[in-house]
Amino acid sequence: MSRNRHTVGSFIEQLKKYEETKTLESLLEQEEFASLLNGIYTSFSAESKSTAQKLFQKTNQTRKKKSKSPALLTVIGIHDIALPPSIQSLYQLWKANPSQFWRPSDSLQAKQSIEIVAVEAYSMIQKLRLRQVYDVILWRFYVSFFYHLALMLGHGQKVLTSNLYNLLYERLIKALTQSKKITDDIGVIKANLQHWIAAGSRYNRICLALDKGALFLIPQISDDM
């Protein structure tokens, strides 16, 4: 084929043999159409081929940049980067006196060898990890307690409705807000109770299916599921 044979008009004319509803992607699977495009490309001059290659390279680079954009936008779009409310007061203490943050490691001395410090750090990580596993299991039983407490106060009501939550709030909110051990305001307390009861409900369903021992054995799962 000569170069001047491939004009816009001739290309449109050759496209008329294909159904208008066909997508270009589906046509690429047809040998005849692929051959048509290949013929057009091979008829290009060396300069035009170079231009086409640069165009495709630029398109690929743009796609790669766009593929990263959602992740970057997600990070940039996070405005609520903050300490969990539960440790706000502790953070102020640590900020004023950093040694308080490392208080569990008071046994470490500045003049001790690297080996001794490493042994202490290793031991501390083991304890923290064990405590983490223990706390997860303990958490399951405590949220289950609040779930069953809600059912008891709901006089046999089994469905987690707003009415059931209100019954729990009416019974407990005064005691919780007046306790010196709890510094959360009413809004936070209600949100916590609702979250914990919902989590307890999920663990209760697991126990009904497997037995109460499941709270010890199941792997860690998100409490927001």
mmCIF file of C-alpha atoms in Angstrom:
data_model
loop_
_atom_site.group_PDB
_atom_site.id
_atom_site.type_symbol
_atom_site.label_atom_id
_atom_site.label_comp_id
_atom_site.label_asym_id
_atom_site.label_seq_id
_atom_site.Cartn_x
_atom_site.Cartn_y
_atom_site.Cartn_z
ATOM 1 C CA MET A 1 0.000 0.000 0.000
ATOM 2 C CA SER A 2 1.240 3.498 -0.785
ATOM 3 C CA ARG A 3 1.279 6.149 1.863
ATOM 4 C CA ASN A 4 -1.128 8.520 0.118
ATOM 5 C CA ARG A 5 -3.717 5.759 -0.104
ATOM 6 C CA HIS A 6 -4.542 6.030 3.584
ATOM 7 C CA THR A 7 -6.628 9.169 3.920
ATOM 8 C CA VAL A 8 -9.336 10.014 6.428
ATOM 9 C CA GLY A 9 -11.912 9.397 3.726
ATOM 10 C CA SER A 10 -10.538 5.990 2.785
ATOM 11 C CA PHE A 11 -10.336 4.961 6.432
ATOM 12 C CA ILE A 12 -13.958 5.953 7.032
ATOM 13 C CA GLU A 13 -14.977 4.087 3.906
ATOM 14 C CA GLN A 14 -13.294 0.907 5.129
ATOM 15 C CA LEU A 15 -14.978 1.233 8.518
ATOM 16 C CA LYS A 16 -18.415 1.148 6.896
ATOM 17 C CA LYS A 17 -18.164 -2.632 6.481
ATOM 18 C CA TYR A 18 -18.329 -3.037 10.268
ATOM 19 C CA GLU A 19 -21.461 -2.750 12.393
ATOM 20 C CA GLU A 20 -21.863 0.647 14.045
ATOM 21 C CA THR A 21 -22.640 -0.948 17.409
ATOM 22 C CA LYS A 22 -19.340 -2.837 17.480
ATOM 23 C CA THR A 23 -16.737 -1.506 19.894
ATOM 24 C CA LEU A 24 -13.221 -0.814 18.679
ATOM 25 C CA GLU A 25 -11.911 -3.243 21.286
ATOM 26 C CA SER A 26 -13.969 -6.066 19.807
ATOM 27 C CA LEU A 27 -12.798 -5.174 16.306
ATOM 28 C CA LEU A 28 -9.179 -5.474 17.384
ATOM 29 C CA GLU A 29 -9.822 -9.179 17.876
ATOM 30 C CA GLN A 30 -10.654 -9.509 14.180
ATOM 31 C CA GLU A 31 -7.657 -10.214 11.984
ATOM 32 C CA GLU A 32 -8.962 -8.094 9.105
ATOM 33 C CA PHE A 33 -9.369 -4.968 11.235
ATOM 34 C CA ALA A 34 -6.033 -5.486 12.969
ATOM 35 C CA SER A 35 -4.420 -5.869 9.560
ATOM 36 C CA LEU A 36 -6.030 -2.601 8.462
ATOM 37 C CA LEU A 37 -4.540 -0.701 11.384
ATOM 38 C CA ASN A 38 -1.183 -2.371 10.910
ATOM 39 C CA GLY A 39 -1.200 -1.423 7.230
ATOM 40 C CA ILE A 40 -1.890 2.186 8.098
ATOM 41 C CA TYR A 41 0.915 2.245 10.649
ATOM 42 C CA THR A 42 3.478 0.544 8.414
ATOM 43 C CA SER A 43 2.721 3.063 5.685
ATOM 44 C CA PHE A 44 3.840 5.906 7.927
ATOM 45 C CA SER A 45 7.151 7.618 7.363
ATOM 46 C CA ALA A 46 9.904 7.042 9.925
ATOM 47 C CA GLU A 47 9.164 10.456 11.413
ATOM 48 C CA SER A 48 5.435 9.725 11.729
ATOM 49 C CA LYS A 49 6.147 6.337 13.315
ATOM 50 C CA SER A 50 8.391 8.037 15.868
ATOM 51 C CA THR A 51 5.634 10.539 16.639
ATOM 52 C CA ALA A 52 3.105 7.725 17.093
ATOM 53 C CA GLN A 53 5.455 5.809 19.403
ATOM 54 C CA LYS A 54 6.030 8.904 21.543
ATOM 55 C CA LEU A 55 2.276 9.402 21.722
ATOM 56 C CA PHE A 56 1.731 5.860 23.019
ATOM 57 C CA GLN A 57 4.592 6.215 25.503
ATOM 58 C CA LYS A 58 3.106 9.465 26.800
ATOM 59 C CA THR A 59 -0.303 7.798 27.145
ATOM 60 C CA ASN A 60 1.182 4.908 29.139
ATOM 61 C CA GLN A 61 3.045 7.302 31.436
ATOM 62 C CA THR A 62 -0.143 9.291 32.003
ATOM 63 C CA ARG A 63 -2.005 6.107 32.893
ATOM 64 C CA LYS A 64 0.685 5.148 35.404
ATOM 65 C CA LYS A 65 0.463 8.586 37.001
ATOM 66 C CA LYS A 66 -3.317 8.371 37.135
ATOM 67 C CA SER A 67 -3.135 4.928 38.714
ATOM 68 C CA LYS A 68 -1.217 6.456 41.604
ATOM 69 C CA SER A 69 -3.527 9.428 41.969
ATOM 70 C CA PRO A 70 -6.340 7.724 43.922
ATOM 71 C CA ALA A 71 -3.914 6.508 46.584
ATOM 72 C CA LEU A 72 -2.230 9.895 46.822
ATOM 73 C CA LEU A 73 -5.543 11.706 46.890
ATOM 74 C CA THR A 74 -6.705 9.421 49.674
ATOM 75 C CA VAL A 75 -3.674 10.286 51.787
ATOM 76 C CA ILE A 76 -3.865 13.990 50.977
ATOM 77 C CA GLY A 77 -7.610 14.020 51.587
ATOM 78 C CA ILE A 78 -7.345 12.701 55.129
ATOM 79 C CA HIS A 79 -8.151 15.579 57.439
ATOM 80 C CA ASP A 80 -8.869 13.676 60.635
ATOM 81 C CA ILE A 81 -5.304 12.648 61.424
ATOM 82 C CA ALA A 82 -5.317 12.765 65.193
ATOM 83 C CA LEU A 83 -4.664 10.791 68.317
ATOM 84 C CA PRO A 84 -7.435 8.469 69.457
ATOM 85 C CA PRO A 85 -9.514 10.382 72.027
ATOM 86 C CA SER A 86 -8.817 7.649 74.574
ATOM 87 C CA ILE A 87 -5.138 8.610 74.874
ATOM 88 C CA GLN A 88 -5.370 12.391 74.496
ATOM 89 C CA SER A 89 -4.744 12.976 78.199
ATOM 90 C CA LEU A 90 -1.894 10.450 78.245
ATOM 91 C CA TYR A 91 -0.305 12.135 75.238
ATOM 92 C CA GLN A 92 -0.204 15.460 77.063
ATOM 93 C CA LEU A 93 1.561 13.698 79.933
ATOM 94 C CA TRP A 94 4.074 12.084 77.564
ATOM 95 C CA LYS A 95 4.618 15.375 75.773
ATOM 96 C CA ALA A 96 5.397 17.173 79.013
ATOM 97 C CA ASN A 97 7.563 14.342 80.331
ATOM 98 C CA PRO A 98 8.807 11.907 77.624
ATOM 99 C CA SER A 99 10.251 9.585 80.258
ATOM 100 C CA GLN A 100 6.686 8.706 81.246
ATOM 101 C CA PHE A 101 6.184 7.147 77.811
ATOM 102 C CA TRP A 102 9.110 4.794 78.441
ATOM 103 C CA ARG A 103 8.158 4.117 82.049
ATOM 104 C CA PRO A 104 7.705 0.341 81.452
ATOM 105 C CA SER A 105 11.370 0.329 80.410
ATOM 106 C CA ASP A 106 12.739 2.003 83.523
ATOM 107 C CA SER A 107 15.085 -0.938 84.047
ATOM 108 C CA LEU A 108 17.142 0.246 81.074
ATOM 109 C CA GLN A 109 20.118 2.411 81.986
ATOM 110 C CA ALA A 110 21.984 4.785 79.703
ATOM 111 C CA LYS A 111 25.334 3.099 80.370
ATOM 112 C CA GLN A 112 24.180 -0.437 79.631
ATOM 113 C CA SER A 113 25.608 -2.300 76.649
ATOM 114 C CA ILE A 114 23.794 -2.653 73.338
ATOM 115 C CA GLU A 115 23.358 -6.369 74.017
ATOM 116 C CA ILE A 116 21.594 -5.773 77.338
ATOM 117 C CA VAL A 117 19.353 -3.095 75.826
ATOM 118 C CA ALA A 118 18.494 -5.441 72.942
ATOM 119 C CA VAL A 119 17.608 -8.262 75.356
ATOM 120 C CA GLU A 120 15.346 -5.926 77.355
ATOM 121 C CA ALA A 121 13.704 -4.568 74.205
ATOM 122 C CA TYR A 122 13.129 -8.091 72.871
ATOM 123 C CA SER A 123 11.580 -9.151 76.160
ATOM 124 C CA MET A 124 9.363 -6.062 76.207
ATOM 125 C CA ILE A 125 8.082 -6.748 72.684
ATOM 126 C CA GLN A 126 7.217 -10.302 73.689
ATOM 127 C CA LYS A 127 5.233 -9.034 76.672
ATOM 128 C CA LEU A 128 3.470 -6.371 74.616
ATOM 129 C CA ARG A 129 2.539 -8.872 71.932
ATOM 130 C CA LEU A 130 1.196 -11.326 74.508
ATOM 131 C CA ARG A 131 -0.743 -8.519 76.146
ATOM 132 C CA GLN A 132 -2.131 -7.504 72.763
ATOM 133 C CA VAL A 133 -3.431 -11.019 72.086
ATOM 134 C CA TYR A 134 -4.869 -11.249 75.594
ATOM 135 C CA ASP A 135 -6.564 -7.855 75.301
ATOM 136 C CA VAL A 136 -8.225 -8.823 72.008
ATOM 137 C CA ILE A 137 -9.777 -11.911 73.623
ATOM 138 C CA LEU A 138 -10.789 -9.986 76.739
ATOM 139 C CA TRP A 139 -12.347 -7.298 74.548
ATOM 140 C CA ARG A 140 -14.620 -9.894 72.930
ATOM 141 C CA PHE A 141 -16.013 -11.005 76.272
ATOM 142 C CA TYR A 142 -16.606 -7.456 77.500
ATOM 143 C CA VAL A 143 -18.463 -6.316 74.371
ATOM 144 C CA SER A 144 -20.472 -9.533 74.588
ATOM 145 C CA PHE A 145 -21.368 -8.531 78.143
ATOM 146 C CA PHE A 146 -22.807 -5.214 76.956
ATOM 147 C CA TYR A 147 -24.733 -6.986 74.203
ATOM 148 C CA HIS A 148 -26.358 -9.396 76.663
ATOM 149 C CA LEU A 149 -26.975 -6.542 79.098
ATOM 150 C CA ALA A 150 -28.849 -4.687 76.363
ATOM 151 C CA LEU A 151 -30.971 -7.772 75.684
ATOM 152 C CA MET A 152 -31.726 -8.166 79.377
ATOM 153 C CA LEU A 153 -32.808 -4.544 79.750
ATOM 154 C CA GLY A 154 -34.831 -4.898 76.560
ATOM 155 C CA HIS A 155 -37.011 -7.557 78.212
ATOM 156 C CA GLY A 156 -36.286 -10.259 75.671
ATOM 157 C CA GLN A 157 -36.050 -8.025 72.621
ATOM 158 C CA LYS A 158 -33.582 -9.669 70.228
ATOM 159 C CA VAL A 159 -33.235 -7.063 67.470
ATOM 160 C CA LEU A 160 -30.795 -4.173 67.921
ATOM 161 C CA THR A 161 -33.178 -1.267 67.406
ATOM 162 C CA SER A 162 -32.946 2.366 68.489
ATOM 163 C CA ASN A 163 -35.493 1.554 71.191
ATOM 164 C CA LEU A 164 -33.205 -1.114 72.634
ATOM 165 C CA TYR A 165 -30.278 1.309 72.716
ATOM 166 C CA ASN A 166 -32.458 3.961 74.365
ATOM 167 C CA LEU A 167 -33.426 1.529 77.125
ATOM 168 C CA LEU A 168 -29.736 0.888 77.794
ATOM 169 C CA TYR A 169 -28.906 4.607 77.760
ATOM 170 C CA GLU A 170 -31.709 5.418 80.211
ATOM 171 C CA ARG A 171 -30.477 2.788 82.640
ATOM 172 C CA LEU A 172 -26.720 3.405 82.443
ATOM 173 C CA ILE A 173 -26.068 6.930 81.204
ATOM 174 C CA LYS A 174 -26.347 8.585 84.624
ATOM 175 C CA ALA A 175 -23.949 6.150 86.264
ATOM 176 C CA LEU A 176 -21.452 6.377 83.400
ATOM 177 C CA THR A 177 -21.419 10.174 83.175
ATOM 178 C CA GLN A 178 -21.119 10.658 86.942
ATOM 179 C CA SER A 179 -18.303 8.151 87.397
ATOM 180 C CA LYS A 180 -14.898 9.705 88.075
ATOM 181 C CA LYS A 181 -13.304 6.842 86.156
ATOM 182 C CA ILE A 182 -14.974 7.896 82.886
ATOM 183 C CA THR A 183 -14.156 11.258 81.282
ATOM 184 C CA ASP A 184 -16.102 10.786 78.021
ATOM 185 C CA ASP A 185 -19.060 13.051 77.321
ATOM 186 C CA ILE A 186 -22.556 11.699 76.679
ATOM 187 C CA GLY A 187 -22.130 11.645 72.890
ATOM 188 C CA VAL A 188 -18.940 9.580 73.074
ATOM 189 C CA ILE A 189 -20.447 7.211 75.650
ATOM 190 C CA LYS A 190 -23.498 6.554 73.479
ATOM 191 C CA ALA A 191 -21.352 6.015 70.380
ATOM 192 C CA ASN A 192 -19.093 3.607 72.276
ATOM 193 C CA LEU A 193 -22.006 1.614 73.666
ATOM 194 C CA GLN A 194 -23.598 1.336 70.243
ATOM 195 C CA HIS A 195 -20.322 0.182 68.674
ATOM 196 C CA TRP A 196 -19.604 -2.307 71.455
ATOM 197 C CA ILE A 197 -23.095 -3.784 71.475
ATOM 198 C CA ALA A 198 -22.984 -4.251 67.705
ATOM 199 C CA ALA A 199 -19.603 -5.992 68.055
ATOM 200 C CA GLY A 200 -20.991 -8.124 70.879
ATOM 201 C CA SER A 201 -23.897 -9.137 68.659
ATOM 202 C CA ARG A 202 -21.490 -10.375 65.977
ATOM 203 C CA TYR A 203 -19.478 -12.361 68.507
ATOM 204 C CA ASN A 204 -22.688 -13.811 69.919
ATOM 205 C CA ARG A 205 -23.621 -15.136 66.476
ATOM 206 C CA ILE A 206 -20.184 -16.726 66.222
ATOM 207 C CA CYS A 207 -20.646 -18.348 69.641
ATOM 208 C CA LEU A 208 -24.075 -19.677 68.678
ATOM 209 C CA ALA A 209 -22.544 -21.311 65.616
ATOM 210 C CA LEU A 210 -19.317 -22.601 67.168
ATOM 211 C CA ASP A 211 -19.542 -22.359 70.988
ATOM 212 C CA LYS A 212 -18.315 -19.786 73.492
ATOM 213 C CA GLY A 213 -14.783 -21.110 73.233
ATOM 214 C CA ALA A 214 -14.663 -19.542 69.780
ATOM 215 C CA LEU A 215 -13.905 -16.192 71.406
ATOM 216 C CA PHE A 216 -10.514 -17.644 72.349
ATOM 217 C CA LEU A 217 -9.786 -19.406 69.080
ATOM 218 C CA ILE A 218 -10.998 -17.249 66.186
ATOM 219 C CA PRO A 219 -8.383 -15.073 64.476
ATOM 220 C CA GLN A 220 -8.453 -11.331 64.960
ATOM 221 C CA ILE A 221 -11.154 -9.704 62.860
ATOM 222 C CA SER A 222 -12.257 -6.131 62.392
ATOM 223 C CA ASP A 223 -14.928 -5.060 64.858
ATOM 224 C CA ASP A 224 -16.406 -2.832 62.151
ATOM 225 C CA MET A 225 -17.447 -5.787 59.978
#
